[in-house]
PDB file of C-alpha atoms in Angstrom:
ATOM      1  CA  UNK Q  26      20.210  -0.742 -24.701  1.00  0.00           C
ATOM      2  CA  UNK Q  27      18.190  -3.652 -23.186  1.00  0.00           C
ATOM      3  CA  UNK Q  28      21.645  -4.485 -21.807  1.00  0.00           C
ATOM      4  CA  UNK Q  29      22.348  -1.460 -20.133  1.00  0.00           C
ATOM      5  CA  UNK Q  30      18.599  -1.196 -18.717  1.00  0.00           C
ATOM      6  CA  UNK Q  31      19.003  -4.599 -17.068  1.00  0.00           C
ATOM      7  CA  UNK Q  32      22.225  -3.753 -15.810  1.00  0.00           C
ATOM      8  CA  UNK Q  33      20.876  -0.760 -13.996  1.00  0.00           C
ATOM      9  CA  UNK Q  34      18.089  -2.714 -12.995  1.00  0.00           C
ATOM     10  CA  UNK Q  35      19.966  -5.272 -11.075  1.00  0.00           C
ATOM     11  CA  UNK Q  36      22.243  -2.358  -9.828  1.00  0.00           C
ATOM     12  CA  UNK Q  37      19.892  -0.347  -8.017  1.00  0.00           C
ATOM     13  CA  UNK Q  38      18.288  -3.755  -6.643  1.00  0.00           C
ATOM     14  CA  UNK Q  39      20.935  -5.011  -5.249  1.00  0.00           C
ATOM     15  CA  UNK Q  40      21.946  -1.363  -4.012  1.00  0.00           C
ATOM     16  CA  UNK Q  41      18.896  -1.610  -2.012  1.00  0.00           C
ATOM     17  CA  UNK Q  42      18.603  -5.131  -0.701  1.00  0.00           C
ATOM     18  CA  UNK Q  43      22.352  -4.093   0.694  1.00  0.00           C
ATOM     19  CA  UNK Q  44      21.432  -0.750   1.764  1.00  0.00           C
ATOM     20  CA  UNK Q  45      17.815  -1.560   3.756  1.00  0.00           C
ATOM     21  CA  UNK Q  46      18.535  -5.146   4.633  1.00  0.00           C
ATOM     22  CA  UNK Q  47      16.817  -4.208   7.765  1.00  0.00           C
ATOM     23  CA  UNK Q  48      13.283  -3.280   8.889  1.00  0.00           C
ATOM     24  CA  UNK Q  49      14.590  -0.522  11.021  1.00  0.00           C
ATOM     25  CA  UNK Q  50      16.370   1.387   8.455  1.00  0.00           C
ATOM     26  CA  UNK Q  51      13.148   0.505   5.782  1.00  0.00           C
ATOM     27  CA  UNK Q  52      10.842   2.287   8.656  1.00  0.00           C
ATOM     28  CA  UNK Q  53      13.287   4.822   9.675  1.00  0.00           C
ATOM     29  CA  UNK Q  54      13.358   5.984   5.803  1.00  0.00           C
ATOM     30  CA  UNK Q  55       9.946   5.907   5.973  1.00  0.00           C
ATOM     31  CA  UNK Q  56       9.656   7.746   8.760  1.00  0.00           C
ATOM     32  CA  UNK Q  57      11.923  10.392   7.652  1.00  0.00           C
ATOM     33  CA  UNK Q  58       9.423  11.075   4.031  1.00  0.00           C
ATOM     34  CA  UNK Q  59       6.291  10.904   6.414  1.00  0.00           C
ATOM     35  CA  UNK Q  60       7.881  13.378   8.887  1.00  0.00           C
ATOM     36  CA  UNK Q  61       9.196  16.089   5.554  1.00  0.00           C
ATOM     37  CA  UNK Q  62       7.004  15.041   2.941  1.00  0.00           C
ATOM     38  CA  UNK Q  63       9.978  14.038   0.836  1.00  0.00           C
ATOM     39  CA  UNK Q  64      12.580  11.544  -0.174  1.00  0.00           C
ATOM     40  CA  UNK Q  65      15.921  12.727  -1.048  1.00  0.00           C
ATOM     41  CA  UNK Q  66      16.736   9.794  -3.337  1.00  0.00           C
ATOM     42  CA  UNK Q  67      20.241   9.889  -4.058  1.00  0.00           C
ATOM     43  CA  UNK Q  68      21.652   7.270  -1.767  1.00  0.00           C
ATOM     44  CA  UNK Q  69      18.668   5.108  -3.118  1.00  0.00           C
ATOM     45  CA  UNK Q  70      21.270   4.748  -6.208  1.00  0.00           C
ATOM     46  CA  UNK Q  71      24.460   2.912  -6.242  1.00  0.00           C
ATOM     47  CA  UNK Q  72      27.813   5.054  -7.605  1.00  0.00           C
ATOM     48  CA  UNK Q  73      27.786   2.906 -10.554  1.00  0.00           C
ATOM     49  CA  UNK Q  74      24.254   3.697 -12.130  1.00  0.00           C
ATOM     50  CA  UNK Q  75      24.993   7.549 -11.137  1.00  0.00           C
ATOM     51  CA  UNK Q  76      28.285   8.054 -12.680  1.00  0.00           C
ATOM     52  CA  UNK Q  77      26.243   6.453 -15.740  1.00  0.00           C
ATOM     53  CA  UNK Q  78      23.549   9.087 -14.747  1.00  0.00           C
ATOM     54  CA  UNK Q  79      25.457  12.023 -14.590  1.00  0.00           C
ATOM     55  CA  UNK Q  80      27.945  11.255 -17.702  1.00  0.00           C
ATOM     56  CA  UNK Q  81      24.495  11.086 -19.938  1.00  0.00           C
ATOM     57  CA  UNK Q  82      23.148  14.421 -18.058  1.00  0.00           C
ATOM     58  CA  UNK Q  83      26.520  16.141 -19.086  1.00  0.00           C
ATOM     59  CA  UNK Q  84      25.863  14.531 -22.989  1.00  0.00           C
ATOM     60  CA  UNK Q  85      22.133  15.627 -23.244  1.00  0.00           C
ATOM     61  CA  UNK Q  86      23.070  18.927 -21.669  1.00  0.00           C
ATOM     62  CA  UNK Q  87      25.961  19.433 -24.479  1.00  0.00           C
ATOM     63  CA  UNK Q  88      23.733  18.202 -27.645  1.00  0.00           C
ATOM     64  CA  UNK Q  89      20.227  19.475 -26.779  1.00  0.00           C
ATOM     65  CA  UNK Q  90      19.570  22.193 -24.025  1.00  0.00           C
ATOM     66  CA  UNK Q  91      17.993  24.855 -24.875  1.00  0.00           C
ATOM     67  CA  UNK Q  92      17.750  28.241 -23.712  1.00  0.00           C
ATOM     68  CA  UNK Q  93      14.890  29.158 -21.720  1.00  0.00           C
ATOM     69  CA  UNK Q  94      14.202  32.970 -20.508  1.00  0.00           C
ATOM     70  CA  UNK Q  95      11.171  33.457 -20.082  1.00  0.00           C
ATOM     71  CA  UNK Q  96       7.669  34.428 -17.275  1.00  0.00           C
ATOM     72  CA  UNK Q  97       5.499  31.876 -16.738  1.00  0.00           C
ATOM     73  CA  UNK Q  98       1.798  33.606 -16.710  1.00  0.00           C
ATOM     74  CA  UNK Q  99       0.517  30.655 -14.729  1.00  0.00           C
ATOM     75  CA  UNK Q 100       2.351  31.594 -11.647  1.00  0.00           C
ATOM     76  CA  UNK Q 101       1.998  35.205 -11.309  1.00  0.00           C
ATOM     77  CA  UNK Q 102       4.674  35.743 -13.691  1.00  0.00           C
ATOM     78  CA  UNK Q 103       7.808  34.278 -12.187  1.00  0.00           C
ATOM     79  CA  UNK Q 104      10.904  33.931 -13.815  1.00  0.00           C
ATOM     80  CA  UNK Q 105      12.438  31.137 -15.315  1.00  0.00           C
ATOM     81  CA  UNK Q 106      15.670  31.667 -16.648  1.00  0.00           C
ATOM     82  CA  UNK Q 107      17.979  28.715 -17.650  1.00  0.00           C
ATOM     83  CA  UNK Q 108      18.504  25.821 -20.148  1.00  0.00           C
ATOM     84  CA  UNK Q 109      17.125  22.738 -20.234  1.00  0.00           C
ATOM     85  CA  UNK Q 110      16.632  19.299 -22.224  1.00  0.00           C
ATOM     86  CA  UNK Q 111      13.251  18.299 -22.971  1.00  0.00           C
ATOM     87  CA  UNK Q 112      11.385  15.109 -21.520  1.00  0.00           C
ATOM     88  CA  UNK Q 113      10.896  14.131 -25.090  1.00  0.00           C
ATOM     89  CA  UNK Q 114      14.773  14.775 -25.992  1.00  0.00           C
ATOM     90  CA  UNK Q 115      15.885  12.638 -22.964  1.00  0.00           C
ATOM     91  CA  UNK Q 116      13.269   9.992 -24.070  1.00  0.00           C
ATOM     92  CA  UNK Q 117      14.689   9.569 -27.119  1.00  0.00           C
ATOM     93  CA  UNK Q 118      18.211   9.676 -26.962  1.00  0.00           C
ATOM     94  CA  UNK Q 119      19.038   8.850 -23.101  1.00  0.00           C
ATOM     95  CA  UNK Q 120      19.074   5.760 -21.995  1.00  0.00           C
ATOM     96  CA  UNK Q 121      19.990   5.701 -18.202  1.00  0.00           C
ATOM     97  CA  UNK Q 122      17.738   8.403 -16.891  1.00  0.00           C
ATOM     98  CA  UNK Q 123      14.735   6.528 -18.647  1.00  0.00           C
ATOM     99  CA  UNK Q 124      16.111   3.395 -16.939  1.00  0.00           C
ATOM    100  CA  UNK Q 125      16.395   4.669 -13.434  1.00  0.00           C
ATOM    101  CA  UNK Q 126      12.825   6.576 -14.040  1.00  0.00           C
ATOM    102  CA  UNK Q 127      11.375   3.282 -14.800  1.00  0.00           C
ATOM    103  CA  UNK Q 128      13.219   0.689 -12.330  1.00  0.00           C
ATOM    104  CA  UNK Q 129      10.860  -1.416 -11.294  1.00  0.00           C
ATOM    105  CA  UNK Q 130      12.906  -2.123  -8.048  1.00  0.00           C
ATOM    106  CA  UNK Q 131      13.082   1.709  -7.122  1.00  0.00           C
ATOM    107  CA  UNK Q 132       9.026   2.065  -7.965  1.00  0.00           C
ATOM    108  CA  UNK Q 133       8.598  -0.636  -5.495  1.00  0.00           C
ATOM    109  CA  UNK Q 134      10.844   0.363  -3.221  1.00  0.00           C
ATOM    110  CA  UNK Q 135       9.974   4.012  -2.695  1.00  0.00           C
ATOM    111  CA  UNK Q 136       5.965   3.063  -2.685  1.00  0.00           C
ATOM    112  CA  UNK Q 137       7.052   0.431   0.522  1.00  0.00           C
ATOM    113  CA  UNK Q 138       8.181   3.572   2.160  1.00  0.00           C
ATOM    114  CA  UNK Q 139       4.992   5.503   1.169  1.00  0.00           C
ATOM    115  CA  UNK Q 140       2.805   3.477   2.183  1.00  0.00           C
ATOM    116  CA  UNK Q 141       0.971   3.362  -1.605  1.00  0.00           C
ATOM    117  CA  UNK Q 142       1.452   2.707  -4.659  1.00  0.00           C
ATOM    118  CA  UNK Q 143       3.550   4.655  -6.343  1.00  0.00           C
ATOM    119  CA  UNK Q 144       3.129   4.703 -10.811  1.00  0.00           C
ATOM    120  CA  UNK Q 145       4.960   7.333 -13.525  1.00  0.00           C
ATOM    121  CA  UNK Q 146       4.031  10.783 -13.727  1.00  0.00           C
ATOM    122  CA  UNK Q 147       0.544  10.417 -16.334  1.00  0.00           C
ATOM    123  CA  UNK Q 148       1.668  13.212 -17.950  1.00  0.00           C
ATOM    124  CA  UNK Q 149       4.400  12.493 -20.426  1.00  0.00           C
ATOM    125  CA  UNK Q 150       6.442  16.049 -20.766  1.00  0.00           C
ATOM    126  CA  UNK Q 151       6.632  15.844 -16.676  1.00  0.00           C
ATOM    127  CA  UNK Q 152       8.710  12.563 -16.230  1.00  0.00           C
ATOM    128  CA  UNK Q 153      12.032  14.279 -16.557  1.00  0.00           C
ATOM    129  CA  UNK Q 154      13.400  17.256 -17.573  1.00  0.00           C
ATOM    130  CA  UNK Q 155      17.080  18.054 -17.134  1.00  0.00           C
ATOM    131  CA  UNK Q 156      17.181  22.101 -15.851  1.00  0.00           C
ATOM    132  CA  UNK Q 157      20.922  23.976 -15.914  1.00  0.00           C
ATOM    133  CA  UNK Q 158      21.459  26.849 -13.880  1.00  0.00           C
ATOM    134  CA  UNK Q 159      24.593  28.049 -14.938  1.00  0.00           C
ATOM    135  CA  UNK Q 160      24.178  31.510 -15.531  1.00  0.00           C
ATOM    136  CA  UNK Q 161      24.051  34.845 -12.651  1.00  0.00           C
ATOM    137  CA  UNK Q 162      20.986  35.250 -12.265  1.00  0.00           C
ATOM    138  CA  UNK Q 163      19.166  32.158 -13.249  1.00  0.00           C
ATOM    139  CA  UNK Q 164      16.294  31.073 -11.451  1.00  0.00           C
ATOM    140  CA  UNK Q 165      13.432  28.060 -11.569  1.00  0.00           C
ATOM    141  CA  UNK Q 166      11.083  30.617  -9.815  1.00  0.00           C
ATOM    142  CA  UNK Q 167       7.671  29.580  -8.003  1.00  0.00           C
ATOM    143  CA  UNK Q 168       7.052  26.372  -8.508  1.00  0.00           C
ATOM    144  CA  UNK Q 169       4.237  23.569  -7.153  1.00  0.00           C
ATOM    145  CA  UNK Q 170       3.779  20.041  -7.652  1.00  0.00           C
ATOM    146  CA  UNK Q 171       0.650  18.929  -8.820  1.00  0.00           C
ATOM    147  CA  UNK Q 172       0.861  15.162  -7.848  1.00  0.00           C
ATOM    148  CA  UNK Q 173       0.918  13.472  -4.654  1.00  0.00           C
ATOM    149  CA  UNK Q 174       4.301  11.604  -5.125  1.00  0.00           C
TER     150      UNK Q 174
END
């Protein structure tokens, strides 16, 4: 595993040394998350670490998701209707989406374009969750953020 994690490591920071050599396209990708309030991250990450990333989604999905139809009270009683694998599931038996979660050079990255430092999620059961919508009718409903990045 430490293997792997280093090789995704390097991966992703070379992918963006290559990617942002410049300061223009560092403050134009900055610009663009000030301007929408968001990143869209996936050409952050080379092909190779997401054809790693989306062979263990398609794993986790087949061993552990779980069915989820249900109304969360929370939100005025919006739907959620799908399957999904668990944070703690992914913890323990993924290995890439932990990696990429915790890449130091993505963390740093993505807080130069912020403008702050950017740490994990503090509350463990929100760092990832892997969410299928495969059947009519499924739905995430409402839905807020509680943290700033």
């Amino acid at each position: 595993m430490e293997n792997l994690k280093q090789f995704i490591e390097d991966e992703i920071s070379l992918h963006l040394e290559e990617k942002f050599m410049t300061n223009d396209e560092v403050f134009w990708a900055a610009q663009s998350f000030l301007r929408d309030g968001y990143l869209k991250v996936s050409h952050l990450i080379p092909v190779s670490v997401k054809e790693l990333f989306y062979a263990e989604v398609r794993e986790l999905l087949g061993k552990y998701a779980k069915r989820r139809d249900l109304h969360m009270e929370s939100t005025g009683n919006t739907p959620r209707f799908m399957s999904n694998v668990r944070q703690v599931d992914i913890a323990e038996y993924g290995e890439v989406i932990p990696a990429v979660y915790h890449s130091e050079s993505l963390i740093k990255f993505m807080g130069k374009l912020a403008k702050e430092e950017i740490i994990p999620n503090p509350w463990e059961f929100e760092k990832f969750i892997i969410n299928c919508q495969h059947k009519v009718g499924d739905t995430h409903g409402f839905h807020w953020g509680r943290l700033p990045l």
